[in-house]
Amino acid sequence: MALLEVTGLTKNFGGLAANQDITLSVEDGTIVGLIGPNGAGKTTLFNTIAGLYAPDAGRVVFAGADITGWPPERVCRAGIGRTFQITKSFRQMTVLENVMVGAFLHTFSPRQARQAALAAIEKTGLLSRKDMLAGNLTVADRKRLEVARALATRPRMLMLDEAMAGLNPKERQEAVELILFLAREGTTILLVEHVMEVVMPISHRLVVLDYGKQIAEGKPEAIARDERVIKAYLGERYRAPG
Amino acid sequence: MADTTLTEGAAGAPARKPFPLAGVAVPLLALALLAYPFVFRLPFQHNLMILVFLYASLGQAWNILGGYAGQSSLGHAAFFGVGAYASSLLLVKFGIVPWVGMLAGGLVAVALSLLIGYPSFRLKGHYFVIATIVLAEIIYILFTNWPFAGGAEGLFLPLLPEGVVNFEFHSSKIPYYYIIFAILAVVTTVVFFVERSKLGFYFRAIREDPDAARSLGIDITRYKLIAMALSAFFTGVCGTFYAQFVLFIEPNNSLNFMLSVLIMLIPVFGGSGTLWGPILGAFILIPLSEFTRVYLSGAGRAIDLTLYGLLIMLVAIFEPRGLWAVVTRFRSRETLKWRFWKSQV
């Protein structure tokens, strides 16, 4: 059984069906990309899994537990860490303090939280900025901070919402390296992404949404050749290498 | 803004390079305050400092909820009044010593805070503030119309032989001075430890971004209730102290809205979400009000409020984080100068 199993998930906002009957699974230890054009319902699906919205129908099962409709804090404790598309740093707290908040999930001791936080900060390459106020960080560093903070809760699966948006090519490359590093360490990753060139090479599987519906699922190479995906999203010019 | 990164977060984070005087200045100040009643001997001078300590304690208690957890309450008079009434009723009706009443007052305030907090924490920002005002007004009206608690006429506490057990002192105010000083020391120590603990981190996370806090596994309603309960407990304890100090309580002196405003004003002016902000605020605002009353007597009735308004405007314009932020800014500039100087040598 896969680590995350989403079956028949539906979420409506008034008359708008943001997600219709989505079914996907994320195997333990893989990187799964969730892609689709603007307004396809990626972030809605993401937020429904993370507990920000309760679905209208369908089930979310994580590590064998039915977490459908659980509030975000319980989803986090079940082992799902997440970042936000528009970063939500604790601006008046330092980088270290931000990450310590995550680390306090597993301990009462500030000293232990500090150590765990420092480890997460080191992994994400923020060590030199650990005493800066989060509000003073660059966009790229704030995205790293989101990852570090989520990592400190020791998630089995990490959900990254548009981790590459607003980054320049060099920062993007560094972010990709970070994701690959975390995956090698055994963290399962579900990422919502816009930048195709980034998702294609690193994902084991891709799920494509369009207008709230799932139009394809499979290996990146297959997705890149899929007629419907090309029409809906990639445009005629995009051709998969090979 | 940039220089703050070099020393400490505005939220009173532990400084990386501790202010060298902190270990010296605090004990010295405490010693000076302990000696104060014997240096300044006038009852007015004692009374003044008792009020400063009382409002500093109240501001500090408010600070836990409003400053650290970011849930601004404008209904703290309810906790204060309930604390005052609980101990007074226990004393007047059942002859229970006020020390027990003080604990009871704190606990009744906690119970009330949970009752108020659970529904009102569903509201955010201004709506939460409005809810606290309304709920405190309900308490005010209930007590005004409750004959058992003296109604609008209030309660006179019996004059008992003075002494620690009875919590009444008639010949001198000095014992009150030390009692309220101890209360301030306790609540400040509690805030000091909360600030550095898991609780303090969670409170600040909730203040900074509730959604992000939830995504990190924090049950925000639970932690807001903890903040509210802690805050209410000390506010209730202060209420009991006040009742024993003036020996007369009525809805207008212990439950009124202006008291709620003052309890909020002091930490906001001094620097909410910082350990020293509420104390600094009380040390400035309370003497200001007392001296204008002394020197201008009846004519100066509203002068203190006018001055408060002016000061609040100045703080809002020049340093919205409160007066303590001005102090830390000065400190960090000193640190910067020192580093620059050192790097040149």
mmCIF file of N, CA and C in Angstrom, chain A residues 52 71-73 76-77 80 82 84 88-94 97-98 100-102 104-105 107-108 110 131-133 136 149-150 153, chain B residues 1-2 4-5 8-11 13-14 16 196-198 201-202 204-209 211-220 321:
data_model
loop_
_atom_site.group_PDB
_atom_site.id
_atom_site.type_symbol
_atom_site.label_atom_id
_atom_site.label_comp_id
_atom_site.label_asym_id
_atom_site.label_seq_id
_atom_site.Cartn_x
_atom_site.Cartn_y
_atom_site.Cartn_z
ATOM 1 N N LEU A 52 -6.454 21.967 5.435
ATOM 2 C CA LEU A 52 -6.959 23.335 5.480
ATOM 3 C C LEU A 52 -8.426 23.380 5.060
ATOM 4 N N PRO A 71 -7.932 18.332 10.981
ATOM 5 C CA PRO A 71 -7.402 19.697 10.944
ATOM 6 C C PRO A 71 -5.884 19.676 10.707
ATOM 7 N N PRO A 72 -5.330 20.782 10.202
ATOM 8 C CA PRO A 72 -3.918 20.817 9.812
ATOM 9 C C PRO A 72 -2.958 20.326 10.893
ATOM 10 N N GLU A 73 -3.250 20.688 12.170
ATOM 11 C CA GLU A 73 -2.295 20.311 13.213
ATOM 12 C C GLU A 73 -2.232 18.793 13.402
ATOM 13 N N CYS A 76 -0.326 17.290 10.471
ATOM 14 C CA CYS A 76 1.109 17.458 10.709
ATOM 15 C C CYS A 76 1.627 16.386 11.648
ATOM 16 N N ARG A 77 0.874 16.142 12.720
ATOM 17 C CA ARG A 77 1.322 15.139 13.693
ATOM 18 C C ARG A 77 1.264 13.732 13.120
ATOM 19 N N ILE A 80 2.822 14.563 8.008
ATOM 20 C CA ILE A 80 2.895 15.308 6.756
ATOM 21 C C ILE A 80 3.352 16.728 7.051
ATOM 22 N N ARG A 82 4.419 20.535 5.482
ATOM 23 C CA ARG A 82 4.062 21.296 4.284
ATOM 24 C C ARG A 82 4.726 22.667 4.277
ATOM 25 N N PHE A 84 4.186 26.695 2.331
ATOM 26 C CA PHE A 84 3.130 27.510 1.737
ATOM 27 C C PHE A 84 3.637 28.192 0.473
ATOM 28 N N LYS A 88 4.879 31.847 4.711
ATOM 29 C CA LYS A 88 4.290 32.293 5.960
ATOM 30 C C LYS A 88 5.312 32.159 7.068
ATOM 31 N N SER A 89 6.349 32.971 6.995
ATOM 32 C CA SER A 89 7.362 32.928 8.045
ATOM 33 C C SER A 89 6.843 33.658 9.273
ATOM 34 N N PHE A 90 7.392 33.290 10.426
ATOM 35 C CA PHE A 90 7.134 34.076 11.639
ATOM 36 C C PHE A 90 8.113 35.248 11.585
ATOM 37 N N ARG A 91 7.663 36.363 11.057
ATOM 38 C CA ARG A 91 8.564 37.422 10.614
ATOM 39 C C ARG A 91 9.368 38.065 11.732
ATOM 40 N N GLN A 92 8.753 38.179 12.905
ATOM 41 C CA GLN A 92 9.458 38.832 14.008
ATOM 42 C C GLN A 92 10.292 37.853 14.829
ATOM 43 N N MET A 93 10.456 36.655 14.299
ATOM 44 C CA MET A 93 11.295 35.682 14.994
ATOM 45 C C MET A 93 12.491 35.370 14.094
ATOM 46 N N THR A 94 13.592 34.959 14.721
ATOM 47 C CA THR A 94 14.774 34.658 13.913
ATOM 48 C C THR A 94 14.556 33.336 13.180
ATOM 49 N N GLU A 97 14.627 30.508 15.597
ATOM 50 C CA GLU A 97 13.387 30.421 16.381
ATOM 51 C C GLU A 97 12.236 29.866 15.547
ATOM 52 N N ASN A 98 12.166 30.296 14.294
ATOM 53 C CA ASN A 98 11.149 29.760 13.385
ATOM 54 C C ASN A 98 11.222 28.234 13.335
ATOM 55 N N MET A 100 12.754 26.234 15.394
ATOM 56 C CA MET A 100 12.533 25.627 16.715
ATOM 57 C C MET A 100 11.044 25.379 16.969
ATOM 58 N N VAL A 101 10.197 26.279 16.468
ATOM 59 C CA VAL A 101 8.752 26.083 16.629
ATOM 60 C C VAL A 101 8.366 24.720 16.050
ATOM 61 N N GLY A 102 8.910 24.394 14.876
ATOM 62 C CA GLY A 102 8.643 23.081 14.289
ATOM 63 C C GLY A 102 9.181 21.957 15.155
ATOM 64 N N PHE A 104 9.692 21.815 18.280
ATOM 65 C CA PHE A 104 9.018 21.632 19.573
ATOM 66 C C PHE A 104 7.886 20.606 19.503
ATOM 67 N N LEU A 105 7.553 20.141 18.304
ATOM 68 C CA LEU A 105 6.513 19.124 18.193
ATOM 69 C C LEU A 105 6.906 17.855 18.946
ATOM 70 N N THR A 107 9.402 17.686 21.494
ATOM 71 C CA THR A 107 10.118 17.843 22.755
ATOM 72 C C THR A 107 9.605 19.050 23.532
ATOM 73 N N PHE A 108 9.827 19.023 24.832
ATOM 74 C CA PHE A 108 9.528 20.192 25.654
ATOM 75 C C PHE A 108 10.792 21.006 25.905
ATOM 76 N N PRO A 110 13.858 23.251 25.322
ATOM 77 C CA PRO A 110 14.364 24.216 24.344
ATOM 78 C C PRO A 110 15.731 23.806 23.783
ATOM 79 N N ASP A 131 20.497 33.656 12.750
ATOM 80 C CA ASP A 131 20.102 34.687 13.710
ATOM 81 C C ASP A 131 19.431 35.887 13.064
ATOM 82 N N MET A 132 19.179 35.785 11.761
ATOM 83 C CA MET A 132 18.467 36.876 11.102
ATOM 84 C C MET A 132 16.982 36.768 11.392
ATOM 85 N N LEU A 133 16.306 37.921 11.434
ATOM 86 C CA LEU A 133 14.850 37.884 11.537
ATOM 87 C C LEU A 133 14.294 37.360 10.217
ATOM 88 N N ASN A 136 13.473 39.563 7.323
ATOM 89 C CA ASN A 136 14.528 40.209 6.543
ATOM 90 C C ASN A 136 15.152 39.291 5.501
ATOM 91 N N ARG A 149 11.581 24.482 8.520
ATOM 92 C CA ARG A 149 10.596 24.466 9.599
ATOM 93 C C ARG A 149 9.749 23.200 9.530
ATOM 94 N N ALA A 150 9.335 22.845 8.297
ATOM 95 C CA ALA A 150 8.545 21.627 8.144
ATOM 96 C C ALA A 150 9.391 20.394 8.460
ATOM 97 N N THR A 153 9.671 19.120 12.045
ATOM 98 C CA THR A 153 8.598 18.324 12.639
ATOM 99 C C THR A 153 8.785 16.835 12.315
ATOM 100 N N MET B 1 15.912 48.744 10.702
ATOM 101 C CA MET B 1 15.460 47.346 10.761
ATOM 102 C C MET B 1 16.639 46.403 10.682
ATOM 103 N N ALA B 2 17.596 46.763 9.795
ATOM 104 C CA ALA B 2 18.683 45.818 9.544
ATOM 105 C C ALA B 2 19.517 45.567 10.796
ATOM 106 N N THR B 4 18.653 45.313 13.799
ATOM 107 C CA THR B 4 18.074 44.432 14.809
ATOM 108 C C THR B 4 18.550 42.993 14.633
ATOM 109 N N THR B 5 18.882 42.642 13.391
ATOM 110 C CA THR B 5 19.286 41.256 13.142
ATOM 111 C C THR B 5 20.569 40.912 13.878
ATOM 112 N N GLU B 8 18.986 41.218 18.551
ATOM 113 C CA GLU B 8 17.904 40.365 18.988
ATOM 114 C C GLU B 8 16.611 40.659 18.249
ATOM 115 N N GLY B 9 15.717 39.694 18.250
ATOM 116 C CA GLY B 9 14.417 39.878 17.632
ATOM 117 C C GLY B 9 13.616 40.872 18.441
ATOM 118 N N ALA B 10 12.714 41.548 17.780
ATOM 119 C CA ALA B 10 11.925 42.566 18.472
ATOM 120 C C ALA B 10 11.014 41.934 19.507
ATOM 121 N N ALA B 11 10.737 40.659 19.326
ATOM 122 C CA ALA B 11 9.801 39.999 20.220
ATOM 123 C C ALA B 11 10.460 39.591 21.528
ATOM 124 N N ALA B 13 13.398 38.206 21.955
ATOM 125 C CA ALA B 13 14.158 36.959 21.871
ATOM 126 C C ALA B 13 15.424 37.100 22.690
ATOM 127 N N PRO B 14 15.896 35.968 23.201
ATOM 128 C CA PRO B 14 17.141 36.053 23.946
ATOM 129 C C PRO B 14 18.243 36.630 23.061
ATOM 130 N N ARG B 16 21.692 37.484 21.371
ATOM 131 C CA ARG B 16 22.849 36.641 21.098
ATOM 132 C C ARG B 16 24.025 37.116 21.940
ATOM 133 N N ARG B 196 11.017 31.712 27.190
ATOM 134 C CA ARG B 196 12.073 30.830 26.732
ATOM 135 C C ARG B 196 11.633 29.377 26.546
ATOM 136 N N SER B 197 10.382 29.096 26.857
ATOM 137 C CA SER B 197 9.933 27.705 26.820
ATOM 138 C C SER B 197 9.157 27.422 25.539
ATOM 139 N N LYS B 198 8.775 26.173 25.388
ATOM 140 C CA LYS B 198 7.938 25.760 24.272
ATOM 141 C C LYS B 198 6.679 26.623 24.181
ATOM 142 N N PHE B 201 7.394 29.974 22.547
ATOM 143 C CA PHE B 201 7.599 29.833 21.101
ATOM 144 C C PHE B 201 6.256 29.623 20.401
ATOM 145 N N TYR B 202 5.417 28.783 21.005
ATOM 146 C CA TYR B 202 4.122 28.529 20.379
ATOM 147 C C TYR B 202 3.246 29.782 20.392
ATOM 148 N N ARG B 204 4.188 32.889 20.326
ATOM 149 C CA ARG B 204 4.673 33.851 19.333
ATOM 150 C C ARG B 204 4.367 33.363 17.924
ATOM 151 N N ALA B 205 4.481 32.055 17.707
ATOM 152 C CA ALA B 205 4.161 31.501 16.385
ATOM 153 C C ALA B 205 2.698 31.784 16.047
ATOM 154 N N ILE B 206 1.825 31.616 17.036
ATOM 155 C CA ILE B 206 0.393 31.856 16.809
ATOM 156 C C ILE B 206 0.163 33.333 16.485
ATOM 157 N N ARG B 207 0.883 34.205 17.204
ATOM 158 C CA ARG B 207 0.748 35.634 16.934
ATOM 159 C C ARG B 207 1.228 35.974 15.512
ATOM 160 N N GLU B 208 2.361 35.394 15.119
ATOM 161 C CA GLU B 208 2.955 35.766 13.841
ATOM 162 C C GLU B 208 2.163 35.220 12.660
ATOM 163 N N ASP B 209 1.750 33.975 12.726
ATOM 164 C CA ASP B 209 0.993 33.389 11.623
ATOM 165 C C ASP B 209 0.255 32.128 12.065
ATOM 166 N N ASP B 211 -1.915 30.189 10.612
ATOM 167 C CA ASP B 211 -1.980 29.069 9.659
ATOM 168 C C ASP B 211 -0.674 28.282 9.649
ATOM 169 N N ALA B 212 0.439 29.017 9.625
ATOM 170 C CA ALA B 212 1.733 28.344 9.649
ATOM 171 C C ALA B 212 1.892 27.573 10.959
ATOM 172 N N ALA B 213 1.431 28.172 12.053
ATOM 173 C CA ALA B 213 1.533 27.497 13.350
ATOM 174 C C ALA B 213 0.783 26.165 13.314
ATOM 175 N N ARG B 214 -0.406 26.169 12.749
ATOM 176 C CA ARG B 214 -1.183 24.921 12.677
ATOM 177 C C ARG B 214 -0.462 23.892 11.823
ATOM 178 N N SER B 215 0.137 24.355 10.725
ATOM 179 C CA SER B 215 0.812 23.405 9.843
ATOM 180 C C SER B 215 2.014 22.759 10.525
ATOM 181 N N LEU B 216 2.458 23.344 11.637
ATOM 182 C CA LEU B 216 3.577 22.757 12.373
ATOM 183 C C LEU B 216 3.086 21.946 13.570
ATOM 184 N N GLY B 217 1.809 21.632 13.566
ATOM 185 C CA GLY B 217 1.274 20.731 14.583
ATOM 186 C C GLY B 217 0.770 21.405 15.841
ATOM 187 N N ILE B 218 0.631 22.738 15.816
ATOM 188 C CA ILE B 218 0.186 23.440 17.019
ATOM 189 C C ILE B 218 -1.343 23.540 17.027
ATOM 190 N N ASP B 219 -1.942 23.048 18.104
ATOM 191 C CA ASP B 219 -3.382 23.201 18.292
ATOM 192 C C ASP B 219 -3.593 24.622 18.812
ATOM 193 N N ILE B 220 -3.908 25.552 17.901
ATOM 194 C CA ILE B 220 -3.836 26.961 18.308
ATOM 195 C C ILE B 220 -4.899 27.339 19.333
ATOM 196 N N ARG B 321 6.259 49.514 18.001
ATOM 197 C CA ARG B 321 6.481 48.325 18.824
ATOM 198 C C ARG B 321 6.617 48.686 20.301
#
